[in-house]
C-alpha positions as a Python dict, from the first residue, in 0.01 Angstrom:
ca = {
    (1, 'M'): (0, 0, 0),
    (2, 'S'): (90, 320, 181),
    (3, 'D'): (390, 538, 106),
    (4, 'F'): (632, 520, 401),
    (5, 'F'): (1008, 495, 458),
    (6, 'A'): (1169, 203, 641),
    (7, 'H'): (1543, 170, 692),
    (8, 'E'): (1680, -156, 551),
    (9, 'T'): (1753, -289, 902),
    (10, 'A'): (1395, -239, 1024),
    (11, 'V'): (1184, -552, 1065),
    (12, 'I'): (820, -508, 968),
    (13, 'D'): (606, -819, 1015),
    (14, 'E'): (321, -898, 779),
    (15, 'G'): (-11, -747, 877),
    (16, 'C'): (111, -407, 1000),
    (17, 'Q'): (-77, -97, 890),
    (18, 'I'): (155, 199, 830),
    (19, 'G'): (30, 546, 735),
    (20, 'N'): (162, 764, 454),
    (21, 'G'): (471, 967, 532),
    (22, 'T'): (574, 753, 830),
    (23, 'K'): (948, 692, 884),
    (24, 'I'): (1087, 382, 1055),
    (25, 'W'): (1456, 393, 1146),
    (26, 'H'): (1742, 149, 1220),
    (27, 'F'): (1684, -184, 1396),
    (28, 'S'): (1320, -119, 1485),
    (29, 'H'): (1064, -400, 1490),
    (30, 'L'): (696, -357, 1408),
    (31, 'M'): (499, -668, 1500),
    (32, 'T'): (194, -815, 1325),
    (33, 'G'): (-126, -624, 1381),
    (34, 'C'): (17, -289, 1494),
    (35, 'I'): (-133, 24, 1339),
    (36, 'L'): (63, 346, 1277),
    (37, 'G'): (-102, 664, 1154),
    (38, 'E'): (28, 907, 895),
    (39, 'K'): (355, 1099, 944),
    (40, 'C'): (476, 904, 1247),
    (41, 'N'): (849, 892, 1319),
    (42, 'I'): (976, 567, 1471),
    (43, 'G'): (1332, 606, 1603),
    (44, 'Q'): (1615, 354, 1624),
    (45, 'N'): (1573, 27, 1817),
    (46, 'V'): (1198, 66, 1881),
    (47, 'V'): (967, -230, 1944),
    (48, 'I'): (597, -193, 1864),
    (49, 'S'): (399, -498, 1972),
    (50, 'P'): (85, -650, 1817),
    (51, 'K'): (-239, -453, 1848),
    (52, 'V'): (-61, -127, 1944),
    (53, 'V'): (-231, 172, 1779),
    (54, 'L'): (-50, 501, 1715),
    (55, 'G'): (-237, 803, 1577),
    (56, 'K'): (-106, 1056, 1328),
    (57, 'N'): (223, 1242, 1382),
    (58, 'V'): (335, 1031, 1680),
    (59, 'K'): (707, 1076, 1753),
    (60, 'V'): (872, 769, 1906),
    (61, 'Q'): (1233, 832, 2007),
    (62, 'N'): (1514, 574, 2020),
    (63, 'N'): (1496, 261, 2238),
    (64, 'V'): (1123, 280, 2319),
    (65, 'S'): (916, -32, 2391),
    (66, 'I'): (543, -7, 2323),
    (67, 'Y'): (367, -321, 2440),
    (68, 'E'): (30, -470, 2352),
    (69, 'G'): (-258, -280, 2512),
    (70, 'V'): (-120, 69, 2438),
    (71, 'T'): (-299, 321, 2220),
    (72, 'C'): (-174, 674, 2146),
    (73, 'D'): (-380, 954, 1996),
    (74, 'D'): (-244, 1203, 1742),
    (75, 'D'): (62, 1419, 1814),
    (76, 'V'): (195, 1212, 2106),
    (77, 'F'): (569, 1237, 2190),
    (78, 'L'): (740, 932, 2343),
    (79, 'G'): (1087, 1028, 2471),
    (80, 'P'): (1407, 823, 2444),
    (81, 'S'): (1409, 490, 2631),
    (82, 'M'): (1066, 538, 2789),
    (83, 'V'): (863, 220, 2835),
    (84, 'F'): (509, 100, 2880),
    (85, 'T'): (438, -214, 3082),
    (86, 'N'): (143, -442, 3008),
    (87, 'V'): (127, -680, 3305),
    (88, 'I'): (100, -556, 3664),
    (89, 'N'): (265, -859, 3826),
    (90, 'P'): (496, -1033, 3574),
    (91, 'R'): (663, -1365, 3647),
    (92, 'S'): (872, -1552, 3394),
    (93, 'A'): (715, -1888, 3482),
    (94, 'V'): (353, -1759, 3478),
    (95, 'N'): (181, -1684, 3146),
    (96, 'R'): (-33, -1371, 3186),
    (97, 'K'): (-97, -1286, 2819),
    (98, 'N'): (-471, -1282, 2893),
    (99, 'E'): (-419, -1022, 3166),
    (100, 'Y'): (-265, -736, 2964),
    (101, 'L'): (-396, -405, 3093),
    (102, 'K'): (-476, -123, 2854),
    (103, 'T'): (-309, 219, 2861),
    (104, 'H'): (-432, 512, 2655),
    (105, 'V'): (-224, 824, 2583),
    (106, 'G'): (-430, 1130, 2491),
    (107, 'K'): (-375, 1372, 2204),
    (108, 'G'): (-65, 1587, 2229),
    (109, 'A'): (74, 1426, 2545),
    (110, 'S'): (452, 1414, 2598),
    (111, 'I'): (632, 1141, 2791),
    (112, 'G'): (993, 1221, 2884),
    (113, 'A'): (1310, 1018, 2848),
    (114, 'N'): (1336, 703, 3062),
    (115, 'A'): (983, 740, 3202),
    (116, 'T'): (788, 425, 3284),
    (117, 'I'): (413, 405, 3243),
    (118, 'V'): (275, 124, 3459),
    (119, 'C'): (-6, -44, 3267),
    (120, 'G'): (-369, 40, 3326),
    (121, 'H'): (-308, 411, 3389),
    (122, 'N'): (-422, 650, 3118),
    (123, 'I'): (-240, 968, 3025),
    (124, 'G'): (-466, 1268, 2956),
    (125, 'Q'): (-446, 1488, 2650),
    (126, 'Y'): (-159, 1738, 2651),
    (127, 'A'): (-27, 1591, 2977),
    (128, 'F'): (349, 1621, 3032),
    (129, 'I'): (536, 1335, 3198),
    (130, 'G'): (882, 1442, 3318),
    (131, 'A'): (1199, 1250, 3235),
    (132, 'G'): (1245, 945, 3457),
    (133, 'A'): (896, 961, 3606),
    (134, 'V'): (719, 641, 3705),
    (135, 'V'): (346, 678, 3643),
    (136, 'T'): (140, 464, 3882),
    (137, 'K'): (-202, 634, 3849),
    (138, 'E'): (-418, 822, 3599),
    (139, 'V'): (-276, 1152, 3470),
    (140, 'P'): (-533, 1428, 3400),
    (141, 'D'): (-548, 1639, 3084),
    (142, 'Y'): (-278, 1914, 3082),
    (143, 'A'): (-116, 1781, 3403),
    (144, 'L'): (260, 1805, 3465),
    (145, 'V'): (387, 1502, 3662),
    (146, 'V'): (742, 1419, 3775),
    (147, 'G'): (922, 1178, 4009),
    (148, 'N'): (898, 822, 4133),
    (149, 'P'): (617, 767, 4192),
    (150, 'A'): (500, 1047, 3964),
    (151, 'R'): (327, 1336, 4138),
    (152, 'Q'): (149, 1629, 3983),
    (153, 'M'): (351, 1952, 4001),
    (154, 'G'): (132, 2180, 3791),
    (155, 'W'): (-29, 2226, 3454),
    (156, 'M'): (103, 2262, 3097),
    (157, 'S'): (-25, 2438, 2786),
    (158, 'E'): (-71, 2267, 2451),
    (159, 'F'): (258, 2431, 2345),
    (160, 'G'): (443, 2272, 2640),
    (161, 'H'): (476, 2569, 2876),
    (162, 'R'): (397, 2566, 3247),
    (163, 'L'): (73, 2749, 3321),
    (164, 'Q'): (54, 3009, 3597),
    (165, 'F'): (-304, 3071, 3705),
    (166, 'D'): (-416, 3413, 3833),
    (167, 'T'): (-666, 3483, 4110),
    (168, 'E'): (-951, 3413, 3867),
    (169, 'N'): (-797, 3076, 3776),
    (170, 'I'): (-704, 3191, 3424),
    (171, 'A'): (-362, 3127, 3268),
    (172, 'V'): (-212, 3239, 2937),
    (173, 'C'): (41, 3031, 2743),
    (174, 'E'): (357, 3239, 2702),
    (175, 'E'): (413, 3114, 2346),
    (176, 'S'): (69, 3085, 2187),
    (177, 'G'): (-126, 3341, 2392),
    (178, 'E'): (-404, 3082, 2436),
    (179, 'K'): (-602, 3101, 2759),
    (180, 'Y'): (-679, 2821, 3001),
    (181, 'K'): (-923, 2790, 3290),
    (182, 'L'): (-866, 2587, 3607),
    (183, 'E'): (-1196, 2472, 3755),
    (184, 'N'): (-1267, 2183, 3995),
    (185, 'N'): (-903, 2070, 3960),
    (186, 'K'): (-942, 2035, 3581),
    (187, 'V'): (-790, 2250, 3309),
    (188, 'S'): (-959, 2340, 2982),
    (189, 'K'): (-863, 2574, 2701),
    (190, 'I'): (-1097, 2873, 2662),
}
């Protein structure tokens, strides 16, 4: 049995795996078969469906729905009231449980408040999804996307600062001093 905190109003179904140091707050529901890594923080009124996998240190803010087919790597931030979908063409009268599409969120990515991630579109590591964005296609590593539909507006550092590339396609994070290279429309830390 792991050592985690769950508020008395949280509902945790049998068969969940919860890492040490994780906190689960008011009125949240963890469904059978979900896996949460160490030191996650699950806000108020969160639903985590079966087979969802969250890495270590994932921060899930209030009113987030994480549906089956979603996996998040370590250090992911899911902003208030953001949502993942899992069926591309839902109808109440048509059962499509065998058609859930997978969505993967890479290490260190941040998804802003009220954003919607349409299923089947992966989010790259350290990507930054702006508040209210509707993601309808793959998001590259370190990309900054905003709007509906979401469009790429630039690149972000691992510390969450917009990168400004010089004539040699090198950028320096204003907070960490780490350097990044833009090459073939891909960013990597150097």
